[in-house]
C-alpha positions as CSV (number, residue, x, y, z in Angstrom):
1,M,12.3,21.4,-8.3
2,S,9.4,24.0,-8.6
3,D,6.9,24.4,-6.1
4,S,4.3,23.9,-8.9
5,R,5.8,20.5,-9.9
6,A,5.5,19.5,-6.2
7,A,2.0,20.4,-6.0
8,E,1.2,18.8,-9.4
9,R,2.8,15.6,-8.2
10,A,1.0,15.4,-4.9
11,E,-2.4,16.1,-6.6
12,V,-1.8,13.2,-9.1
13,L,-1.0,10.8,-6.3
14,K,-3.9,12.1,-4.3
15,K,-6.2,11.2,-7.2
16,H,-5.0,7.6,-6.7
17,E,-5.3,7.9,-2.9
18,F,-1.8,8.1,-2.2
19,T,0.0,10.8,0.2
20,I,3.5,11.5,0.0
21,T,5.6,10.8,3.3
22,E,9.1,11.5,1.9
23,E,11.4,11.2,-1.0
24,L,13.7,8.1,-0.9
25,R,16.1,8.7,-3.7
26,R,16.3,10.2,-7.3
27,G,18.3,9.3,-10.4
28,I,18.4,10.0,-14.2
29,S,15.3,8.0,-15.0
30,G,13.2,9.1,-12.1
31,R,12.4,10.2,-8.4
32,V,11.3,7.6,-5.6
33,F,9.0,8.5,-3.1
34,L,7.4,6.7,0.0
35,V,3.7,7.1,0.1
36,K,1.0,5.7,2.2
37,N,-2.9,4.8,1.3
38,P,-5.9,5.5,3.2
39,D,-5.4,2.1,5.0
40,E,-2.0,3.4,6.1
41,D,-0.2,0.9,4.1
42,Y,3.1,2.2,2.8
43,F,4.4,1.9,-0.8
44,V,7.1,3.1,-2.9
45,V,6.2,5.2,-5.9
46,K,8.7,5.5,-8.8
47,E,8.0,8.6,-10.9
48,I,9.5,8.7,-14.4
49,N,9.8,11.7,-16.7
50,Y,9.1,10.3,-20.1
51,R,8.2,13.4,-21.6
52,D,11.8,14.9,-21.7
53,N,13.2,11.4,-22.6
54,V,13.1,10.6,-26.2
55,N,14.6,6.9,-25.6
56,F,11.8,6.0,-23.1
57,K,9.4,3.3,-24.8
58,L,6.1,4.0,-22.6
59,D,4.1,1.1,-24.5
60,A,7.0,-1.4,-23.9
61,V,7.1,-0.4,-20.0
62,K,3.4,-0.6,-19.6
63,N,3.3,-4.2,-21.2
64,E,6.2,-5.4,-18.8
65,I,4.5,-3.7,-15.7
66,N,1.3,-5.5,-16.5
67,I,3.4,-8.9,-16.6
68,L,4.9,-8.1,-13.2
69,K,1.6,-7.2,-11.6
70,N,0.7,-10.9,-12.2
71,L,3.5,-12.2,-10.3
72,Q,3.0,-13.3,-6.8
73,H,5.9,-14.6,-4.8
74,G,7.1,-14.2,-1.1
75,Y,10.6,-13.1,-2.0
76,I,9.7,-10.6,-4.9
77,V,8.7,-7.1,-4.5
78,C,4.7,-6.9,-5.2
79,Y,4.0,-4.3,-8.0
80,E,0.7,-2.8,-6.9
81,D,-0.3,-0.2,-9.6
82,S,0.8,2.0,-12.3
83,F,-0.6,5.2,-14.1
84,E,0.5,8.1,-16.1
85,E,-0.4,11.7,-16.4
86,S,1.2,14.8,-18.0
87,G,4.3,13.1,-19.5
88,Y,5.0,11.3,-16.1
89,F,4.8,7.6,-15.4
90,Y,4.2,6.1,-11.8
91,I,5.1,2.8,-10.8
92,V,3.7,1.6,-7.2
93,S,5.3,-1.4,-5.4
94,D,5.5,-2.6,-2.0
95,Y,7.6,-0.9,0.6
96,C,10.4,-2.8,2.3
97,A,11.1,-1.1,5.6
98,G,14.6,-2.9,5.9
99,G,16.3,-1.0,3.4
100,D,18.4,-2.6,0.6
101,L,21.3,-4.8,0.8
102,H,23.5,-2.3,-0.2
103,K,23.0,-0.5,2.7
104,K,23.2,-3.5,5.0
105,M,26.6,-4.4,3.7
106,K,27.9,-0.9,4.0
107,T,26.6,-1.1,7.7
108,Q,28.4,-4.4,8.4
109,E,31.7,-2.7,7.0
110,N,34.5,-5.2,7.2
111,T,33.0,-7.5,9.8
112,P,32.2,-10.8,7.7
113,F,28.6,-12.1,7.4
114,E,28.0,-15.5,8.7
115,E,27.6,-18.2,6.2
116,E,24.3,-19.3,7.3
117,Q,23.0,-15.8,6.9
118,I,24.6,-15.4,3.6
119,I,23.1,-18.8,2.4
120,D,19.7,-17.8,3.5
121,W,19.5,-14.5,1.7
122,F,21.1,-16.2,-1.4
123,V,18.8,-19.1,-1.4
124,Q,15.6,-16.6,-1.1
125,I,17.0,-14.7,-4.1
126,C,17.5,-17.9,-5.9
127,L,13.8,-19.0,-5.3
128,A,12.7,-15.8,-6.4
129,L,14.7,-16.1,-9.6
130,Q,13.4,-19.7,-10.2
131,Y,9.9,-18.5,-10.1
132,L,10.7,-15.5,-12.6
133,H,12.7,-17.6,-14.9
134,K,9.7,-20.2,-15.0
135,N,7.5,-17.3,-15.8
136,S,9.8,-16.3,-18.7
137,V,10.8,-13.1,-16.9
138,L,14.3,-12.0,-16.7
139,H,15.7,-9.7,-13.8
140,R,18.4,-8.0,-15.9
141,D,19.6,-6.0,-13.1
142,I,20.6,-7.8,-10.0
143,K,22.9,-5.7,-7.7
144,P,22.7,-5.2,-3.9
145,Q,20.7,-1.9,-4.5
146,N,17.8,-4.0,-5.9
147,V,17.6,-6.4,-3.3
148,F,15.5,-5.2,-0.5
149,L,15.0,-6.5,3.1
150,T,11.4,-6.5,4.8
151,E,10.8,-5.4,8.3
152,E,10.9,-9.1,9.2
153,G,14.4,-9.4,7.6
154,Y,13.8,-11.6,4.6
155,I,14.5,-10.7,0.9
156,N,12.4,-9.1,-1.6
157,L,13.8,-8.8,-5.1
158,G,12.8,-5.7,-7.0
159,D,13.4,-3.0,-9.6
160,F,13.4,-5.5,-12.7
161,G,11.3,-5.9,-15.7
162,C,11.4,-2.6,-17.3
163,S,15.2,-2.2,-16.6
164,R,15.6,-3.5,-20.3
165,V,13.8,-0.5,-21.6
166,L,15.2,2.2,-19.1
167,Q,18.7,1.0,-19.9
168,R,19.0,2.8,-23.0
169,A,18.6,6.1,-21.3
170,D,20.6,5.3,-18.4
171,K,23.5,3.2,-19.9
172,Y,26.2,5.7,-18.8
173,A,24.2,7.2,-15.9
174,T,25.7,5.1,-13.1
175,S,29.1,4.9,-12.2
176,V,31.6,2.2,-13.1
177,V,31.2,0.7,-9.4
178,G,27.4,0.0,-9.6
179,T,25.5,-1.7,-12.1
180,E,28.2,-2.4,-14.5
181,L,30.3,-4.5,-12.2
182,Y,27.3,-7.1,-12.2
183,V,26.8,-7.1,-15.8
184,S,27.6,-10.5,-17.5
185,P,30.0,-10.9,-20.6
186,E,27.3,-11.9,-23.0
187,I,25.1,-8.9,-22.2
188,R,27.8,-6.7,-23.8
189,E,26.9,-8.8,-27.0
190,N,23.2,-8.3,-26.5
191,R,22.8,-11.9,-25.8
192,H,20.9,-11.6,-22.2
193,N,19.4,-14.8,-20.9
194,S,18.5,-16.4,-17.6
195,K,22.1,-17.4,-17.3
196,S,22.9,-13.6,-17.2
197,D,21.1,-13.3,-14.1
198,I,23.2,-16.1,-12.6
199,W,26.2,-14.3,-13.4
200,S,25.0,-11.1,-11.6
201,L,23.8,-13.3,-8.6
202,G,27.4,-14.8,-8.5
203,W,29.1,-11.4,-8.0
204,L,26.3,-10.6,-5.4
205,L,27.1,-13.6,-3.4
206,H,31.0,-13.2,-4.0
207,D,30.4,-9.5,-2.6
208,L,28.5,-10.9,0.6
209,C,31.3,-13.1,1.1
210,M,34.1,-10.4,0.6
211,L,33.0,-7.2,2.0
212,N,36.6,-5.9,2.3
213,V,37.1,-6.3,-1.5
214,W,33.5,-5.0,-2.5
215,S,34.1,-2.0,-0.4
216,N,37.3,-1.2,-2.4
217,S,36.3,0.2,-5.7
218,I,39.7,-0.4,-7.4
219,K,40.0,-3.8,-6.2
220,R,36.5,-4.7,-7.2
221,L,36.9,-3.4,-10.6
222,C,40.3,-5.3,-11.1
223,L,38.6,-8.5,-10.2
224,Y,35.6,-7.8,-12.5
225,A,37.8,-7.0,-15.4
226,K,39.8,-10.3,-14.9
227,S,36.5,-12.3,-14.7
228,L,35.6,-11.1,-18.1
229,E,38.7,-12.8,-19.2
230,G,37.8,-16.1,-17.6
231,T,40.0,-15.4,-14.3
232,K,37.7,-16.3,-11.3
233,P,38.0,-14.4,-7.9
234,T,39.3,-15.9,-4.5
235,I,36.9,-16.3,-1.7
236,S,37.8,-16.3,1.8
237,N,38.8,-19.6,3.5
238,I,36.3,-18.8,6.4
239,Y,33.5,-20.0,4.0
240,S,32.9,-23.6,3.0
241,E,34.5,-25.1,0.0
242,D,30.9,-25.9,-1.3
243,L,30.0,-22.2,-1.2
244,K,33.3,-21.1,-2.8
245,E,32.9,-23.7,-5.6
246,L,29.2,-22.4,-6.3
247,I,30.7,-19.0,-6.8
248,R,33.3,-20.1,-9.2
249,Q,30.6,-22.0,-11.2
250,M,28.2,-19.0,-11.3
251,L,30.9,-16.9,-12.7
252,S,31.9,-19.0,-15.5
253,R,32.5,-17.1,-18.5
254,D,30.5,-19.4,-20.6
255,P,26.8,-19.2,-19.9
256,H,26.4,-22.9,-20.4
257,E,28.7,-23.7,-17.7
258,R,26.8,-21.7,-15.0
259,P,24.0,-23.8,-13.1
260,S,20.5,-22.7,-13.5
261,A,18.3,-21.4,-10.6
262,D,16.7,-25.1,-10.4
263,E,20.4,-26.7,-10.2
264,I,21.6,-24.4,-7.5
265,L,18.6,-25.2,-5.5
266,D,19.2,-28.9,-5.9
267,K,22.9,-28.5,-4.5
268,P,23.0,-30.9,-1.4
269,F,24.9,-28.5,0.8
270,L,22.0,-26.1,0.4
271,E,19.3,-28.7,1.1
272,D,18.4,-27.4,4.7
273,A,18.4,-23.8,3.7
274,V,16.2,-24.5,0.8
275,E,13.6,-26.5,2.8
276,R,13.7,-23.9,5.4
277,N,13.2,-20.8,3.0
278,R,10.5,-22.7,0.9
279,R,8.1,-22.4,3.8
280,I,6.5,-19.1,5.1
281,P,9.2,-17.2,7.1
282,E,9.0,-18.2,10.8
283,V,8.9,-14.6,11.9
284,L,5.6,-14.5,10.0
285,Q,4.4,-17.7,11.3
286,R,5.0,-16.6,15.0
287,R,2.9,-13.4,14.4
288,L,0.0,-15.0,12.8
289,L,-1.7,-16.4,15.9
290,P,-1.1,-13.5,18.1
291,S,-2.5,-11.3,15.7
292,I,-5.7,-13.4,15.1
293,D,-5.7,-13.2,19.0
294,N,-5.8,-9.8,19.2
295,F,-8.5,-9.5,16.4
296,N,-10.6,-12.1,18.1
297,K,-10.2,-10.2,21.4
298,A,-11.1,-6.8,20.1
299,Y,-14.1,-8.4,18.4
300,S,-15.3,-10.1,21.5
301,E,-14.9,-7.0,23.7
302,H,-16.1,-4.2,21.0
303,Y,-18.1,-5.7,18.2
304,T,-21.5,-5.5,20.0
305,D,-20.8,-2.0,20.9
306,F,-19.6,-1.1,17.5
307,E,-22.8,-2.7,16.0
308,T,-25.1,-0.7,18.6
309,A,-23.2,2.6,17.4
310,V,-23.9,1.9,13.9
311,N,-27.7,1.3,14.9
312,E,-27.7,4.5,16.9
313,W,-26.3,6.5,13.7
314,K,-29.2,5.5,11.7
315,T,-31.5,6.6,14.7
316,A,-29.9,10.0,14.9
317,T,-29.9,10.6,11.1
318,D,-33.7,9.8,11.2
319,S,-34.2,12.1,14.3
320,L,-32.1,14.9,12.7
321,E,-34.3,14.5,9.5
322,E,-37.5,14.7,11.4
323,I,-36.6,17.8,13.4
324,H,-35.4,19.5,10.1
325,R,-38.7,18.6,8.5
326,K,-40.9,19.8,11.2
327,C,-38.9,22.9,11.8
328,T,-39.0,23.7,7.9
329,V,-42.8,23.1,7.5
330,G,-43.4,25.2,10.7
331,R,-41.1,27.8,9.3
332,L,-43.0,27.6,5.8
333,S,-46.2,28.3,7.6
334,G,-44.9,31.3,9.7
335,S,-43.3,32.9,6.5
336,V,-46.7,33.1,5.0
337,I,-48.4,34.2,7.8
338,G,-45.6,36.8,8.5
339,A,-45.1,38.0,5.0
340,A,-46.4,41.5,5.7
341,G,-44.2,41.9,8.7
342,G,-40.8,40.9,7.2
343,I,-38.1,38.4,7.8
344,T,-35.0,39.0,10.0
345,A,-32.0,37.0,10.0
346,L,-31.2,36.3,13.4
347,V,-28.4,33.5,13.6
348,G,-26.5,31.4,11.1
349,V,-25.3,27.7,11.3
350,G,-24.7,25.1,8.8
351,L,-22.5,22.5,7.4
352,S,-20.5,22.7,4.1
353,L,-20.1,19.2,2.8
354,F,-17.3,17.8,0.7
355,T,-16.7,14.3,-0.9
356,F,-17.1,11.1,1.1
357,G,-14.3,10.6,3.6
358,A,-13.7,14.4,4.1
359,S,-14.9,16.3,7.1
360,L,-18.0,18.4,7.5
361,I,-17.0,22.0,8.2
362,V,-19.1,24.4,10.1
363,A,-20.1,27.4,7.8
364,G,-22.4,30.4,8.4
365,V,-26.0,30.4,6.7
366,G,-28.6,32.6,7.6
367,I,-31.5,31.3,9.5
368,S,-34.8,33.3,8.9
369,V,-36.9,33.8,11.6
370,G,-40.6,35.3,11.4
371,V,-41.4,38.4,13.5
372,G,-44.5,40.3,13.9
373,R,-47.2,38.0,12.5
374,G,-44.8,35.3,12.0
375,V,-45.7,33.7,15.3
376,T,-45.8,30.4,14.0
377,S,-42.3,30.1,12.7
378,A,-40.9,31.6,16.0
379,A,-42.7,29.0,18.0
380,S,-41.4,26.3,15.8
381,D,-37.9,27.6,16.4
382,I,-38.2,27.4,20.0
383,I,-39.8,23.8,20.3
384,N,-37.1,22.6,18.0
385,N,-34.1,24.4,19.6
386,V,-35.0,22.1,22.8
387,K,-35.1,19.1,20.5
388,Q,-31.9,20.3,18.7
389,N,-30.1,20.5,22.1
390,A,-31.1,17.0,23.0
391,L,-30.1,15.6,19.6
392,R,-26.7,17.5,19.7
393,Q,-26.1,15.6,23.1
394,S,-27.1,12.4,21.6
395,F,-24.6,13.0,18.8
396,E,-21.7,13.8,21.2
397,K,-22.5,10.5,23.2
398,L,-22.4,8.5,19.6
399,Q,-19.2,10.0,18.5
400,Q,-17.5,8.7,21.7
401,D,-19.3,5.4,21.6
402,Y,-18.3,5.0,18.1
403,K,-14.7,5.8,18.8
404,N,-14.4,3.6,21.6
405,A,-16.0,0.6,19.8
406,S,-14.4,1.1,16.3
407,E,-10.7,1.8,16.9
408,P,-9.6,-1.4,18.7
409,I,-11.5,-3.4,16.1
410,L,-10.0,-1.3,13.3
411,Q,-6.5,-1.4,14.7
412,S,-6.4,-5.2,15.1
413,L,-8.1,-5.8,11.7
414,R,-5.4,-3.5,10.0
415,A,-2.6,-5.4,11.5
416,L,-4.0,-8.6,10.6
417,R,-4.6,-7.7,7.2
418,K,-1.2,-6.4,6.6
419,L,0.2,-9.8,7.7
420,L,-2.1,-11.7,5.6
421,R,-1.1,-9.8,2.6
422,K,2.5,-10.9,3.2
423,L,1.6,-14.6,4.0
424,T,-0.7,-15.2,1.0
425,R,2.2,-14.3,-1.3
426,F,3.9,-17.7,-0.1
427,S,3.1,-20.5,-2.5
428,D,2.5,-23.1,0.3
429,F,0.2,-20.8,2.1
430,Q,-2.9,-22.8,0.8
431,L,-5.8,-21.3,3.0
432,Q,-7.5,-19.0,0.5
433,G,-10.0,-17.8,2.9
434,F,-7.0,-15.9,4.6
435,G,-6.4,-14.3,1.2
436,R,-10.1,-13.1,0.9
437,I,-9.8,-11.6,4.2
438,A,-6.8,-9.5,3.3
439,V,-8.7,-8.3,0.1
440,Q,-12.2,-7.9,1.6
441,S,-10.8,-5.8,4.6
442,A,-8.9,-3.4,2.3
443,G,-11.7,-0.6,2.4
444,V,-12.6,-1.0,6.0
445,G,-10.1,1.3,7.4
446,P,-11.0,4.3,5.3
447,A,-14.6,3.8,5.8
448,V,-14.5,3.7,9.5
449,T,-12.2,6.6,9.5
450,A,-14.2,8.7,7.2
451,A,-17.3,8.1,9.5
452,S,-15.4,9.3,12.6
453,I,-14.3,12.4,10.8
454,L,-17.8,13.0,9.9
455,L,-18.9,12.7,13.3
456,S,-16.3,15.0,14.8
457,G,-17.3,17.9,12.4
458,L,-21.0,17.5,12.8
459,L,-23.2,20.1,14.4
460,I,-26.8,20.0,14.3
461,I,-28.7,22.5,12.3
462,S,-31.8,23.9,13.4
463,D,-33.1,25.5,10.0
464,I,-32.0,27.1,6.9
465,A,-33.3,30.2,5.1
466,Y,-34.5,28.5,1.7
467,I,-37.5,26.9,3.3
468,V,-39.5,26.0,0.1
469,K,-36.4,24.2,-1.4
470,D,-35.9,22.3,1.8
471,S,-39.5,21.6,2.0
472,I,-39.6,19.9,-1.6
473,E,-36.4,18.1,-1.2
474,I,-37.7,16.5,2.1
475,H,-40.5,15.3,0.2
476,Q,-38.2,13.7,-2.3
477,M,-36.0,12.1,0.3
478,R,-39.1,10.6,2.2
479,Q,-40.2,9.4,-1.2
480,G,-36.8,7.7,-1.7
481,R,-36.2,9.6,-4.8
482,V,-32.8,11.4,-3.5
483,D,-30.2,9.2,-1.8
484,D,-27.0,11.0,-3.4
485,P,-25.6,13.7,-1.4
486,E,-24.5,15.5,-4.6
487,K,-28.0,15.6,-5.9
488,V,-29.4,17.7,-2.7
489,Q,-29.2,21.5,-2.8
490,S,-29.6,22.2,0.8
491,P,-26.8,21.9,3.2
492,V,-28.8,20.6,6.0
493,L,-30.2,17.9,3.7
494,K,-26.7,17.2,2.1
495,A,-25.5,16.2,5.6
496,I,-28.6,14.1,6.3
497,A,-28.0,12.2,2.8
498,Q,-24.3,12.0,3.6
499,M,-25.1,10.3,6.9
500,R,-27.4,7.7,5.4
501,K,-24.7,7.0,2.9
502,T,-22.0,6.5,5.6
503,H,-24.5,4.5,7.5
504,T,-24.7,2.0,4.5
505,E,-20.9,1.9,4.3
506,L,-20.7,1.3,8.0
507,C,-23.2,-1.8,7.6
508,H,-20.9,-3.2,5.0
509,V,-18.0,-2.7,7.4
510,L,-19.9,-4.8,10.0
511,T,-20.5,-7.5,7.4
512,V,-16.8,-7.7,6.5
513,I,-15.7,-7.8,10.1
514,Q,-18.2,-10.6,10.8
515,E,-17.1,-12.6,7.7
516,T,-13.5,-12.2,8.9
517,R,-14.3,-13.6,12.4
518,N,-16.1,-16.5,10.9
519,A,-13.2,-17.3,8.2
520,L,-10.7,-17.2,11.2
521,A,-12.8,-19.4,13.2
522,N,-12.8,-21.9,10.3
523,G,-9.1,-21.6,9.8
524,G,-9.3,-19.6,6.8
525,R,-11.2,-22.2,4.7
526,N,-14.4,-20.1,4.1
């Protein structure tokens, strides 16, 4: 891979507010990267090169991705976004920190899984398939590599939908020991339906029970070949007769003899597992109350200080603008008086402003100081330098106060939001107020962090050379005609305008935090 392609990819993802953390894997159809957004949420991005692939049907993939983005289920990988640029298509989905089932099975080696564990995973996949099939979506590619484990240990079914389109390009891309070993007989006759997913899941269930066979590619291939002719595989006697019979039913060569996802979930021996896994996973439930308590504690201890820091932010901004206004007016007068005597550049300090969320970098600009007859300007400098030092100290204190107050709230809110995003994907989690918390609080982290960066890079400016221009812009700002930092020419006034914009953002953050507190106090019903 060329450095230019890597830079191009990074720039595209940056445009969509993603930063690459590492490359996870690569294949014929594309490469997969772990990325994070400004809220420090991790996602998986699949990059597909369709520019060099004549079989790739972009419109078809887009249509299927749009369908998938509307699917919300606790046991299905959530598709977050998709976009294209310069011949590459990007699909963004949730990151499952537990890896995939294929890796889990390899780690287990020849030690059999407990039946309860197998059934829990199996039921979770069935619940996901039941939801997909009711929404007329077929997975088409069920295999261990496409079954992911969350950091909490439950299943997320992923990598589906667009596989029908990609299959044309990747038909012979994988080895025989892979996707082909999970393909139903009717797929080879282009008659794919929901029962084809059941066949694939039957083989996955077989492999979970028979790790010693699954790990031996020759044995596994022979069993698969025989199953296409109607011979069903044997399952170890350490597992129940009910489980073995279910596998035999799912691997019936005739699709009509295979049970549907609904029928599987109605099996009496799965009743307890279905009831258990229809609910929110216990591990998430156990984390909810402590997460709420942590946020409430941070709120009680730091919200007032955070609110005070935001108010002081405005006061400091007003003070900076007033000092600069007086300094500019004084220098303008001094420049007129000292015009015959000349102007000398004495010292340069300034701010170079980039987009919101980036730091303010110290840059050198000339500060004109009147000499000779320019006594008015020099006197203005002396007076305002004293004020500047005091204001600098107030900014240093504000920076520390802001950090101490905002970080505990931000950290607890970020953890709570991540948990609520997972909880709200389960159908029986009916408290919609919690869902709104997860959505509304999504932008809090970047705003708080950006403000902290701005403070850390901020140095107070005493003056700037372009006096007349500053004076005009100060007048416009005081008249309320300039509130966009991009419309201001002076570096000093850019900084002031940026600080005002940031203050508005922080006021919104305070509102979101307050609304979150109220919603939690009402059990998520608001």
